[in-house]
Short mmCIF file of C-alpha atoms in Angstrom, two decimals:
data_model
loop_
_atom_site.label_atom_id
_atom_site.label_comp_id
_atom_site.label_asym_id
_atom_site.label_seq_id
_atom_site.Cartn_x
_atom_site.Cartn_y
_atom_site.Cartn_z
CA MET A 1 19.85 47.22 -19.24
CA ARG A 2 22.73 46.59 -21.89
CA PHE A 3 26.79 45.88 -20.29
CA PRO A 4 29.35 48.90 -20.86
CA SER A 5 30.95 46.35 -22.74
CA ARG A 6 33.13 49.54 -24.92
CA LEU A 7 33.18 51.37 -21.84
CA LEU A 8 34.80 49.36 -19.63
CA ALA A 9 37.08 47.29 -22.87
CA ALA A 10 38.19 50.97 -24.09
CA ASN A 11 39.13 51.88 -19.98
CA LEU A 12 40.96 48.50 -19.62
CA PHE A 13 42.37 48.74 -22.11
CA PHE A 14 43.72 52.87 -22.27
CA MET A 15 44.48 51.41 -18.73
CA ALA A 16 46.95 48.90 -19.61
CA LEU A 17 48.58 50.97 -21.65
CA VAL A 18 49.53 53.36 -19.11
CA TRP A 19 50.66 50.17 -16.55
CA GLY A 20 52.76 49.00 -18.72
CA VAL A 21 55.02 52.51 -19.33
CA PHE A 22 54.42 52.92 -15.43
CA TYR A 23 55.76 49.92 -14.29
CA VAL A 24 58.81 49.91 -17.35
CA VAL A 25 59.32 53.68 -15.63
CA VAL A 26 59.50 52.24 -12.22
CA THR A 27 61.24 49.82 -12.96
CA LEU A 28 64.27 52.00 -14.99
CA ILE A 29 63.79 54.41 -11.89
CA THR A 30 64.42 51.79 -9.67
CA VAL A 31 67.59 50.37 -11.30
CA ALA A 32 68.73 53.48 -11.43
CA ILE A 33 68.82 54.25 -7.68
CA ALA A 34 70.28 50.53 -6.76
CA VAL A 35 73.27 51.45 -9.44
CA PHE A 36 73.87 55.02 -8.42
CA GLY A 37 72.58 55.15 -4.97
CA THR A 38 71.41 52.85 -2.41
CA LEU A 39 68.04 50.79 -2.31
CA ARG A 40 66.36 49.65 0.99
CA PHE A 41 62.61 50.29 0.34
CA SER A 42 60.25 49.12 -2.18
CA ALA A 43 60.21 51.55 -5.44
CA TRP A 44 56.90 50.29 -6.27
CA GLU A 45 55.49 51.66 -3.01
CA SER A 46 56.60 55.34 -3.86
CA ALA A 47 55.49 55.14 -7.14
CA ILE A 48 51.79 54.05 -6.65
CA GLN A 49 51.58 57.70 -4.88
CA VAL A 50 50.61 58.23 -8.60
CA SER A 51 48.71 55.65 -9.09
CA ARG A 52 45.92 57.60 -6.72
CA TRP A 53 46.04 60.09 -9.31
CA PHE A 54 45.07 58.39 -12.49
CA LEU A 55 42.28 56.66 -10.55
CA LEU A 56 40.46 60.12 -9.75
CA PHE A 57 41.08 60.98 -13.18
CA VAL A 58 39.82 58.46 -14.36
CA GLY A 59 36.43 59.55 -12.47
CA VAL A 60 36.64 62.68 -13.50
CA ALA A 61 37.18 61.29 -17.60
CA LEU A 62 33.94 59.54 -16.96
CA ILE A 63 31.51 63.28 -16.52
CA LYS A 64 33.86 65.14 -18.46
CA GLU A 65 34.15 62.78 -21.34
CA PHE A 66 31.84 60.15 -21.66
CA MET A 67 28.80 61.44 -19.86
CA PRO A 68 28.55 63.70 -22.88
CA LEU A 69 29.22 60.96 -25.99
CA TYR A 70 26.37 58.88 -24.00
CA ILE A 71 23.60 61.60 -23.89
CA ALA A 72 25.04 63.04 -27.21
CA HIS A 73 24.19 58.94 -28.73
CA GLY A 74 20.51 59.27 -27.67
CA GLN A 75 21.55 57.59 -23.95
CA THR A 76 19.27 58.98 -21.26
CA ARG A 77 21.72 59.41 -17.46
CA ARG A 78 19.94 56.74 -15.38
CA GLN A 79 21.10 54.95 -18.35
CA PHE A 80 25.33 56.84 -17.95
CA GLY A 81 24.58 55.85 -14.31
CA TRP A 82 24.20 53.04 -14.67
CA HIS A 83 27.51 51.91 -16.79
CA ALA A 84 29.50 54.85 -15.08
CA ALA A 85 28.89 52.39 -11.84
CA VAL A 86 29.45 49.27 -12.80
CA THR A 87 32.23 50.23 -14.86
CA THR A 88 33.71 51.58 -11.34
CA CYS A 89 32.40 48.24 -10.67
CA LEU A 90 35.00 45.67 -12.97
CA TYR A 91 37.22 48.67 -12.91
CA ALA A 92 38.55 48.55 -9.94
CA PRO A 93 39.44 45.39 -9.18
CA ALA A 94 41.36 45.28 -12.46
CA ALA A 95 43.67 48.16 -11.31
CA ALA A 96 43.70 46.66 -8.33
CA ALA A 97 45.16 43.44 -10.02
CA LEU A 98 47.67 45.61 -12.10
CA LEU A 99 48.75 47.17 -9.11
CA THR A 100 49.52 44.13 -7.15
CA LEU A 101 51.19 41.93 -10.28
CA GLY A 102 53.14 45.42 -9.69
CA TYR A 103 54.46 44.42 -5.90
CA LEU A 104 55.33 40.68 -7.25
CA LEU A 105 56.68 41.52 -10.54
CA GLU A 106 58.91 43.61 -7.61
CA ALA A 107 59.10 41.42 -5.54
CA GLY A 108 60.90 38.45 -8.26
CA LEU A 109 63.11 41.23 -9.46
CA TYR A 110 64.36 42.77 -5.69
CA GLY A 111 64.79 38.84 -4.75
CA LEU A 112 67.60 38.21 -7.85
CA ALA A 113 68.89 41.44 -7.22
CA GLY A 114 68.92 40.59 -3.28
CA TRP A 115 67.23 43.78 -2.55
CA SER A 116 65.10 44.62 0.87
CA GLN A 117 62.14 44.76 -0.72
CA ALA A 118 60.98 46.70 3.06
CA LEU A 119 58.38 49.63 3.17
CA GLN A 120 58.17 52.65 4.83
CA GLU A 121 54.49 53.49 5.28
CA PRO A 122 51.77 51.53 7.02
CA HIS A 123 49.49 50.15 5.17
CA LEU A 124 47.22 47.01 5.70
CA TYR A 125 49.20 43.87 5.19
CA ASP A 126 52.80 43.58 6.98
CA ALA A 127 54.48 42.86 2.92
CA PRO A 128 54.31 43.40 -0.85
CA THR A 129 53.50 39.66 -0.81
CA GLN A 130 50.48 39.55 0.99
CA VAL A 131 48.96 39.29 -1.95
CA PRO A 132 45.08 39.15 -0.80
CA LEU A 133 45.40 42.82 1.92
CA VAL A 134 47.56 44.37 -0.79
CA PHE A 135 44.38 43.60 -3.47
CA VAL A 136 42.21 44.25 -0.92
CA THR A 137 43.78 48.28 -0.08
CA PHE A 138 43.96 48.55 -3.86
CA LEU A 139 40.52 47.91 -4.24
CA ILE A 140 39.09 50.69 -1.48
CA GLU A 141 41.30 53.21 -3.28
CA SER A 142 40.22 52.79 -6.80
CA LEU A 143 37.00 51.94 -6.21
CA VAL A 144 36.79 55.55 -3.43
CA TRP A 145 39.42 57.26 -5.49
CA ILE A 146 37.63 57.02 -9.32
CA THR A 147 34.14 57.54 -7.48
CA GLY A 148 35.70 60.65 -6.01
CA GLY A 149 36.69 61.44 -8.96
CA ALA A 150 33.31 61.71 -11.25
CA PHE A 151 31.74 63.62 -7.44
CA MET A 152 33.93 66.28 -7.75
CA MET A 153 33.73 66.74 -11.46
CA ALA A 154 30.27 66.17 -11.53
CA GLY A 155 29.68 69.71 -9.28
CA PHE A 156 31.97 71.49 -11.92
CA TYR A 157 30.15 70.63 -14.79
CA ARG A 158 27.13 70.97 -13.30
CA TRP A 159 27.68 74.65 -11.76
CA ARG A 160 31.71 75.49 -12.90
CA GLY A 161 33.56 77.42 -10.45
CA GLY A 162 30.31 76.16 -7.40
CA GLY A 163 31.91 72.52 -7.74
CA LEU A 164 34.52 73.84 -5.51
CA LEU A 165 31.79 73.07 -2.68
CA THR A 166 32.29 69.50 -3.83
CA VAL A 167 36.08 69.09 -3.43
CA PRO A 168 35.59 68.93 0.98
CA VAL A 169 33.07 66.52 0.78
CA GLY A 170 35.17 64.46 -1.87
CA ILE A 171 38.36 65.20 -0.29
CA ALA A 172 36.61 63.76 2.81
CA LEU A 173 35.09 60.50 1.66
CA ILE A 174 38.90 60.05 0.71
CA VAL A 175 40.73 60.47 3.16
CA LEU A 176 38.26 58.67 4.97
CA ALA A 177 38.85 55.61 2.71
CA GLU A 178 42.67 56.37 2.98
CA SER A 179 42.96 56.11 6.74
CA SER A 180 40.56 52.31 6.36
CA VAL A 181 43.49 50.77 4.72
CA GLY A 182 46.28 52.42 7.14
CA ALA A 183 47.53 54.74 4.20
CA GLN A 184 48.99 57.89 4.38
CA LEU A 185 47.85 60.96 1.82
CA TYR A 186 49.72 63.42 0.42
CA LEU A 187 49.12 66.06 -1.62
CA PRO A 188 50.30 68.72 -3.78
CA LEU A 189 51.32 71.96 -1.90
CA LEU A 190 49.69 70.04 1.44
CA ASN A 191 51.81 67.41 1.41
CA ARG A 192 50.92 65.35 4.24
CA VAL A 193 47.15 64.85 4.80
CA PRO A 194 45.37 65.66 8.64
CA GLN A 195 44.08 61.85 8.44
CA PRO A 196 41.10 60.31 11.21
CA ASP A 197 43.46 57.79 13.87
CA ILE A 198 41.28 54.64 12.46
CA THR A 199 42.99 51.17 13.76
CA ALA A 200 40.74 48.62 11.31
CA GLY A 201 40.72 45.19 10.76
CA THR A 202 40.35 43.81 6.99
CA LEU A 203 37.10 43.04 7.43
CA THR A 204 36.57 47.54 9.02
CA ALA A 205 38.61 48.38 6.24
CA VAL A 206 36.82 47.12 3.76
CA ALA A 207 32.91 48.23 5.03
CA ILE A 208 34.36 51.75 5.40
CA GLY A 209 35.95 51.49 1.79
CA LEU A 210 32.47 50.33 1.13
CA ALA A 211 30.30 53.10 1.82
CA CYS A 212 32.67 55.35 0.63
CA PHE A 213 32.62 54.10 -2.18
CA LEU A 214 28.32 54.27 -2.37
CA VAL A 215 28.16 57.70 -0.48
CA GLY A 216 30.58 58.50 -3.31
CA LEU A 217 27.81 57.39 -5.94
CA ALA A 218 24.63 58.70 -3.85
CA LEU A 219 26.13 62.01 -3.58
CA THR A 220 27.32 61.86 -7.43
CA TRP A 221 23.99 60.81 -8.78
CA PRO A 222 21.55 64.04 -7.85
CA ILE A 223 23.90 66.32 -9.44
CA ILE A 224 24.27 64.40 -13.60
CA ARG A 225 20.62 62.79 -12.61
CA ASP A 226 19.09 66.27 -15.03
CA VAL A 227 22.54 68.24 -15.93
CA PRO A 228 22.47 70.61 -19.08
CA LEU A 229 24.92 69.11 -21.54
CA ARG A 230 27.08 72.49 -22.15
CA ASN A 231 26.37 74.97 -24.42
CA LYS A 232 30.24 75.35 -25.25
CA PRO A 233 33.32 73.47 -24.82
CA SER A 234 34.41 72.55 -21.48
CA MET B 1 8.42 61.14 -36.18
CA LYS B 2 6.25 63.53 -35.30
CA ILE B 3 7.75 66.26 -32.80
CA GLU B 4 5.20 68.89 -31.37
CA VAL B 5 6.12 72.08 -29.54
CA SER B 6 3.61 73.35 -27.03
CA GLY B 7 4.46 76.58 -24.46
CA LEU B 8 8.02 75.74 -24.89
CA ARG B 9 10.17 78.17 -22.21
CA LEU B 10 13.64 77.88 -21.40
CA ASP B 11 15.86 79.71 -18.63
CA TYR B 12 19.31 80.15 -17.66
CA GLY B 13 18.77 81.69 -14.51
CA ASP B 14 18.17 85.20 -14.98
CA VAL B 15 17.38 84.91 -18.88
CA THR B 16 14.83 84.05 -21.25
CA ALA B 17 16.67 81.78 -24.09
CA LEU B 18 13.29 81.16 -25.56
CA ARG B 19 9.19 81.75 -25.06
CA ASP B 20 6.42 79.87 -25.04
CA LEU B 21 6.97 78.77 -28.39
CA THR B 22 4.61 76.08 -30.12
CA PHE B 23 5.16 74.71 -32.96
CA THR B 24 4.98 71.09 -35.06
CA LEU B 25 7.24 69.15 -37.42
CA ASP B 26 5.92 66.17 -39.44
CA ALA B 27 8.09 63.43 -39.87
CA GLY B 28 9.90 62.77 -43.02
CA LYS B 29 10.88 66.40 -44.04
CA ILE B 30 14.08 68.79 -43.64
CA TYR B 31 13.36 71.59 -41.80
CA GLY B 32 15.69 74.72 -42.11
CA LEU B 33 15.89 76.53 -38.56
CA LEU B 34 16.77 79.97 -38.74
CA GLY B 35 17.84 82.82 -36.28
CA ARG B 36 20.03 85.05 -35.82
CA ASN B 37 22.97 84.25 -32.99
CA GLY B 38 21.51 84.62 -29.97
CA SER B 39 17.77 83.95 -31.17
CA GLY B 40 17.49 80.45 -29.34
CA LYS B 41 18.38 77.94 -32.00
CA THR B 42 20.55 76.09 -30.09
CA SER B 43 19.07 76.09 -26.74
CA LEU B 44 15.28 74.79 -29.07
CA LEU B 45 17.91 72.32 -31.03
CA SER B 46 19.57 71.04 -27.28
CA VAL B 47 15.90 71.05 -25.65
CA LEU B 48 14.44 68.89 -28.44
CA ALA B 49 17.68 66.05 -28.17
CA ALA B 50 16.93 66.01 -24.29
CA PHE B 51 20.34 68.06 -24.33
CA ARG B 52 18.35 70.13 -20.94
CA ARG B 53 15.87 70.08 -19.60
CA GLN B 54 13.09 72.84 -20.42
CA THR B 55 11.92 75.23 -17.31
CA ALA B 56 8.60 74.88 -18.90
CA GLY B 57 6.18 73.50 -21.71
CA THR B 58 6.45 70.34 -23.37
CA VAL B 59 8.41 68.69 -26.08
CA LEU B 60 6.55 65.83 -28.01
CA VAL B 61 8.61 63.23 -29.99
CA GLY B 62 6.93 60.73 -32.05
CA GLY B 63 3.71 61.63 -28.85
CA ARG B 64 5.67 60.32 -25.21
CA PRO B 65 8.14 63.43 -23.77
CA VAL B 66 11.59 63.56 -24.21
CA PHE B 67 13.61 64.45 -22.46
CA GLU B 68 15.05 61.23 -19.65
CA ASN B 69 12.88 58.85 -22.33
CA SER B 70 15.67 55.64 -22.86
CA LYS B 71 11.86 55.45 -26.01
CA VAL B 72 13.08 58.03 -27.72
CA THR B 73 16.42 59.68 -27.15
CA PRO B 74 18.34 56.84 -29.28
CA ASP B 75 15.95 58.40 -32.46
CA ILE B 76 17.66 61.55 -32.02
CA CYS B 77 21.00 62.78 -32.98
CA LEU B 78 22.29 65.57 -32.35
CA ILE B 79 25.37 67.37 -34.28
CA ARG B 80 26.79 70.29 -32.36
CA ASP B 81 29.91 72.03 -32.61
CA THR B 82 30.58 71.68 -28.78
CA GLY B 83 31.80 68.54 -30.62
CA GLU B 84 30.31 65.98 -27.70
CA THR B 85 30.16 62.73 -29.73
CA VAL B 86 33.86 63.05 -31.34
CA ASP B 87 36.15 64.27 -28.69
CA ILE B 88 37.03 61.36 -27.40
CA GLY B 89 40.93 60.22 -28.50
CA THR B 90 41.28 59.11 -32.03
CA ALA B 91 38.34 58.77 -35.49
CA ASN B 92 38.55 55.40 -34.93
CA ASP B 93 37.95 56.27 -30.86
CA ALA B 94 34.65 58.16 -31.90
CA LEU B 95 33.36 55.52 -34.48
CA TYR B 96 33.16 52.88 -31.29
CA PHE B 97 31.30 54.28 -29.82
CA ALA B 98 28.74 55.82 -31.78
CA GLU B 99 28.55 52.20 -33.25
CA TRP B 100 28.22 50.68 -30.12
CA LEU B 101 25.61 53.11 -28.88
CA ARG B 102 23.35 53.69 -31.69
CA PRO B 103 21.17 51.51 -32.74
CA ARG B 104 21.06 52.18 -35.93
CA TRP B 105 24.47 52.74 -36.94
CA ASP B 106 25.52 51.93 -40.31
CA ALA B 107 29.13 50.69 -40.07
CA ALA B 108 29.56 50.70 -44.28
CA TYR B 109 28.18 54.12 -44.63
CA ALA B 110 29.89 55.47 -42.09
CA GLU B 111 33.21 54.04 -44.05
CA SER B 112 32.31 55.46 -47.14
CA LEU B 113 31.71 59.08 -45.13
CA MET B 114 35.08 58.88 -43.93
CA ASP B 115 36.68 58.68 -47.02
CA ARG B 116 34.41 61.02 -48.93
CA PHE B 117 35.65 63.81 -46.57
CA ARG B 118 39.08 62.15 -46.54
CA LEU B 119 39.78 61.38 -42.65
CA THR B 120 41.27 57.83 -41.29
CA ARG B 121 40.72 56.30 -38.79
CA LYS B 122 44.13 57.23 -37.07
CA MET B 123 43.48 60.43 -36.89
CA LYS B 124 44.23 62.30 -32.90
CA VAL B 125 40.80 64.53 -32.47
CA GLY B 126 42.72 66.99 -30.67
CA SER B 127 45.03 67.70 -33.82
CA MET B 128 41.98 67.99 -36.50
CA SER B 129 41.50 71.17 -37.98
CA LYS B 130 37.76 72.59 -37.10
CA GLY B 131 36.77 71.40 -40.59
CA GLN B 132 38.13 67.83 -40.03
CA ARG B 133 36.18 67.66 -36.52
CA SER B 134 33.50 68.87 -38.53
CA ALA B 135 33.39 66.53 -41.47
CA LEU B 136 34.06 63.53 -38.56
CA GLY B 137 30.65 65.64 -36.94
CA VAL B 138 28.43 65.06 -39.99
CA VAL B 139 29.94 61.17 -40.87
CA VAL B 140 28.93 60.34 -37.03
CA GLY B 141 25.60 61.83 -37.36
CA LEU B 142 24.42 61.00 -41.54
CA ALA B 143 25.90 57.02 -40.11
CA SER B 144 23.66 56.56 -37.31
CA ARG B 145 20.63 56.74 -39.26
CA ALA B 146 18.64 58.66 -36.77
CA PRO B 147 14.50 59.52 -37.07
CA ILE B 148 15.67 62.38 -36.41
CA THR B 149 18.93 63.70 -36.98
CA MET B 150 19.78 67.58 -36.01
CA PHE B 151 23.18 69.35 -37.31
CA ASP B 152 23.86 72.66 -35.46
CA GLU B 153 25.75 74.92 -38.09
CA SER B 154 28.36 71.75 -36.54
CA TYR B 155 29.48 71.95 -40.77
CA LEU B 156 30.23 75.23 -40.54
CA GLY B 157 34.04 74.05 -39.82
CA MET B 158 34.66 72.65 -43.45
CA ASP B 159 35.39 74.33 -46.94
CA ALA B 160 32.76 75.04 -49.01
CA PRO B 161 34.03 71.62 -51.19
CA SER B 162 33.44 69.61 -48.26
CA ARG B 163 30.19 71.68 -47.71
CA HIS B 164 28.65 70.98 -50.47
CA ALA B 165 29.97 66.95 -50.35
CA PHE B 166 28.14 67.05 -47.64
CA TYR B 167 24.99 68.86 -48.77
CA ASP B 168 24.91 66.18 -51.63
CA GLU B 169 25.53 63.29 -48.80
CA LEU B 170 22.80 64.94 -46.63
CA LEU B 171 20.35 64.81 -49.88
CA THR B 172 21.15 61.83 -51.74
CA ASP B 173 20.64 59.63 -47.39
CA TYR B 174 17.74 61.04 -47.24
CA MET B 175 16.05 60.14 -50.77
CA ALA B 176 17.10 56.72 -49.92
CA ASN B 177 16.51 56.44 -45.94
CA PRO B 178 14.20 59.23 -44.93
CA ARG B 179 14.03 60.32 -42.13
CA THR B 180 13.45 64.32 -40.59
CA ILE B 181 16.21 66.44 -40.76
CA ILE B 182 16.90 69.47 -39.03
CA LEU B 183 19.51 72.09 -40.39
CA SER B 184 20.70 74.87 -38.09
CA THR B 185 22.25 77.80 -39.79
CA HIS B 186 24.17 81.48 -41.32
CA LEU B 187 24.26 79.73 -44.67
CA ILE B 188 20.90 80.55 -45.60
CA GLU B 189 22.02 80.64 -49.71
CA GLU B 190 23.88 77.92 -49.73
CA ALA B 191 20.99 75.20 -47.81
CA GLY B 192 18.42 76.95 -48.85
CA ALA B 193 17.13 74.39 -51.56
CA LEU B 194 17.90 71.69 -48.89
CA PHE B 195 14.86 73.14 -47.43
CA GLU B 196 11.25 71.60 -47.30
CA GLU B 197 10.22 74.20 -44.12
CA VAL B 198 11.40 77.06 -42.83
CA VAL B 199 11.47 77.64 -38.56
CA ILE B 200 12.23 80.91 -38.15
CA ILE B 201 13.50 82.50 -34.58
CA ASP B 202 14.10 85.86 -32.70
CA ARG B 203 15.32 86.29 -29.20
CA GLY B 204 13.61 82.78 -27.94
CA ARG B 205 10.37 84.01 -29.96
CA LEU B 206 9.31 81.92 -33.33
CA VAL B 207 8.86 84.10 -35.86
CA LEU B 208 7.60 82.07 -39.35
CA HIS B 209 7.34 78.38 -39.63
CA GLU B 210 6.68 77.74 -43.07
CA ASP B 211 6.74 75.78 -46.20
CA SER B 212 9.80 76.78 -48.48
CA GLU B 213 8.55 77.25 -51.38
CA ARG B 214 5.23 79.39 -50.40
CA LEU B 215 7.68 81.85 -48.01
CA LEU B 216 9.24 82.62 -50.89
CA ALA B 217 6.75 82.80 -53.00
CA ARG B 218 5.34 85.25 -49.80
CA GLY B 219 8.51 87.30 -50.90
CA THR B 220 8.62 90.07 -53.71
CA ALA B 221 10.19 92.15 -55.14
CA VAL B 222 8.92 94.98 -57.02
CA THR B 223 10.85 97.11 -58.70
CA GLY B 224 10.41 100.19 -60.87
CA PRO B 225 10.67 104.18 -60.72
CA ALA B 226 10.46 104.82 -57.46
CA ALA B 227 6.58 106.83 -57.40
CA GLN B 228 5.19 103.63 -59.11
CA VAL B 229 6.65 101.44 -56.43
CA ASP B 230 5.68 103.59 -53.31
CA ALA B 231 2.24 103.84 -54.95
CA PHE B 232 1.98 99.72 -54.80
CA THR B 233 3.58 98.81 -52.53
CA ALA B 234 1.46 101.40 -50.44
CA GLY B 235 -0.80 99.52 -47.66
CA LEU B 236 1.39 96.01 -48.02
CA THR B 237 3.95 95.25 -46.14
CA THR B 238 6.69 95.71 -46.55
CA LEU B 239 10.20 94.31 -45.61
CA GLY B 240 13.51 96.90 -46.96
CA GLU B 241 13.37 99.09 -49.56
CA LYS B 242 16.41 99.71 -51.89
CA ARG B 243 17.19 102.97 -53.90
CA LEU B 244 19.54 103.66 -57.19
CA GLY B 245 19.13 106.92 -58.58
CA GLY B 246 15.19 107.19 -59.56
CA THR B 247 14.81 102.96 -59.24
CA LYS B 248 13.33 101.42 -56.19
CA SER B 249 13.36 97.97 -55.02
CA THR B 250 11.05 97.06 -52.53
CA MET B 251 10.51 94.05 -50.61
CA ILE B 252 6.86 93.10 -49.81
CA TYR B 253 5.67 89.87 -47.39
CA GLY B 254 2.54 88.65 -48.49
CA GLU B 255 1.21 86.50 -51.68
CA LEU B 256 -0.30 89.25 -54.58
CA ASP B 257 -3.53 87.93 -55.80
CA ASP B 258 -3.76 87.91 -60.11
CA ALA B 259 -5.53 91.35 -59.66
CA GLN B 260 -2.07 92.83 -58.25
CA ARG B 261 0.45 91.11 -60.04
CA ARG B 262 -1.49 93.16 -63.31
CA LYS B 263 -1.31 95.97 -61.25
CA ALA B 264 2.40 95.96 -61.08
CA ARG B 265 2.72 95.00 -64.61
CA GLU B 266 0.32 98.14 -66.21
CA ALA B 267 2.44 100.08 -64.17
CA GLY B 268 5.62 99.01 -65.40
CA LEU B 269 6.64 97.74 -62.04
CA GLU B 270 8.54 94.45 -61.69
CA LEU B 271 8.17 91.68 -60.26
CA GLY B 272 11.10 89.22 -58.70
CA PRO B 273 11.37 86.25 -56.74
CA SER B 274 12.77 87.20 -53.34
CA ALA B 275 16.15 85.52 -51.36
CA MET B 276 15.91 83.46 -48.33
CA GLN B 277 18.27 85.17 -46.79
CA ASP B 278 16.65 87.92 -47.61
CA LEU B 279 13.13 87.52 -46.02
CA PHE B 280 15.19 86.43 -42.94
CA ILE B 281 17.37 89.31 -42.91
CA ARG B 282 14.03 91.64 -42.68
CA LEU B 283 12.04 89.18 -40.89
CA THR B 284 14.19 88.96 -38.01
CA GLU B 285 15.08 92.79 -38.22
CA PRO B 286 14.61 94.51 -34.50
CA GLU B 287 12.42 97.08 -34.91
CA GLY B 288 13.67 101.13 -35.60
CA GLU B 289 16.45 99.80 -37.30
CA PRO B 290 17.18 100.32 -40.68
CA SER B 291 17.17 98.16 -43.67
#
């Protein structure tokens, strides 16, 4: 089976653009806080909450935009599923690398300005400069948020309103993975999401994160394996 | 690639969209797929293109089942106005993926079609007019050079000059690169001249599958004094009639032999060709509905 070069390249290109804009905006806000208020914590840590939603919609777009595109161009659902899975596996490390790079660039800025890059929330890492742990955390988050988005969108694409039934399962996978890396999860309206207290080491966190990712893939495939393309625009 | 459909049925829940469809389409012809709104045209094309799996029956393309068959589906291209192949950012993005996913993609031809339809690669698909989106779909469909290329009313949003440019391009490219083309359309008079064969479906059933010329020959408008027309058409299959004063024009279905034609001439009746659209209207008219 072919390597999904263009699917991956298009998504990576878009992510790089978004990351660039996002980084500039966060940096400007950081400087504004430092100038007009008091900067005590890492701004990047707060800002990257948004990145999770971006990753969720990467998964949504895979199903909503790219799956119909593939099938309409004569590819099978199996070929698309393989390409989407490979793309997710390679996209997630790239996303994790960019998010980690954000911390490092922030560390440089904070160091130059003499600000304190303290963290407010618990993580698998204690400091933003613990690059391997930061990378692993973001890798797990990226894999699971993308897969969660794809799984829930697959449900909505196939069953429309019935797709709501996939939401609790999708959220459960995300919550479990986030808990394994010790991250706090916030959702609109719900604010802080109740999470299981998992005090996991790095290897356990990786194992739980990968398990959530694989379960997400395994649950998505039966939904799309014979899904009909809609006759009307979604 | 020959298309063989046998006992095809497609259900959407409790609604049956296609029922017991059986027909064969030989390779290398231009087919017109005609039907009223809701007749099942889109459903049929969607099954032929593996966009959805049939409920029952078989669909073979080149002798192979089509659904989820990677040996067959790359040879099939269905362009619908739902825009699966174009709703992906800019026109450039649509071409970027088409070039990669379509094994017979002709990039140079795509560029010439973009020029012909006055499209540019930087155009955002979401900001395009319906006509421009339709034209981009046409570009993708034609440049895919798929052995089976189908357009499901996907060019209806185009203005008249653009539609005629599409018909010209379709015919020119078909002559240069023969393949099976299926056009589903409501613009029968406009596109009818392109069809080599016509498939008419109504309420999910096959009404007719026939060579275009033979179909047109089967319909004859008999015009003259009402009494003579009635006498001549008695016992023949009539598809409809019109009256203007004492003159009547009755459309009959079925070929007339030489004796019948002579008889008509002797009765002072005029025999004229029927329009494909008129035949289509009559053939798909619900029973009991006045013509």
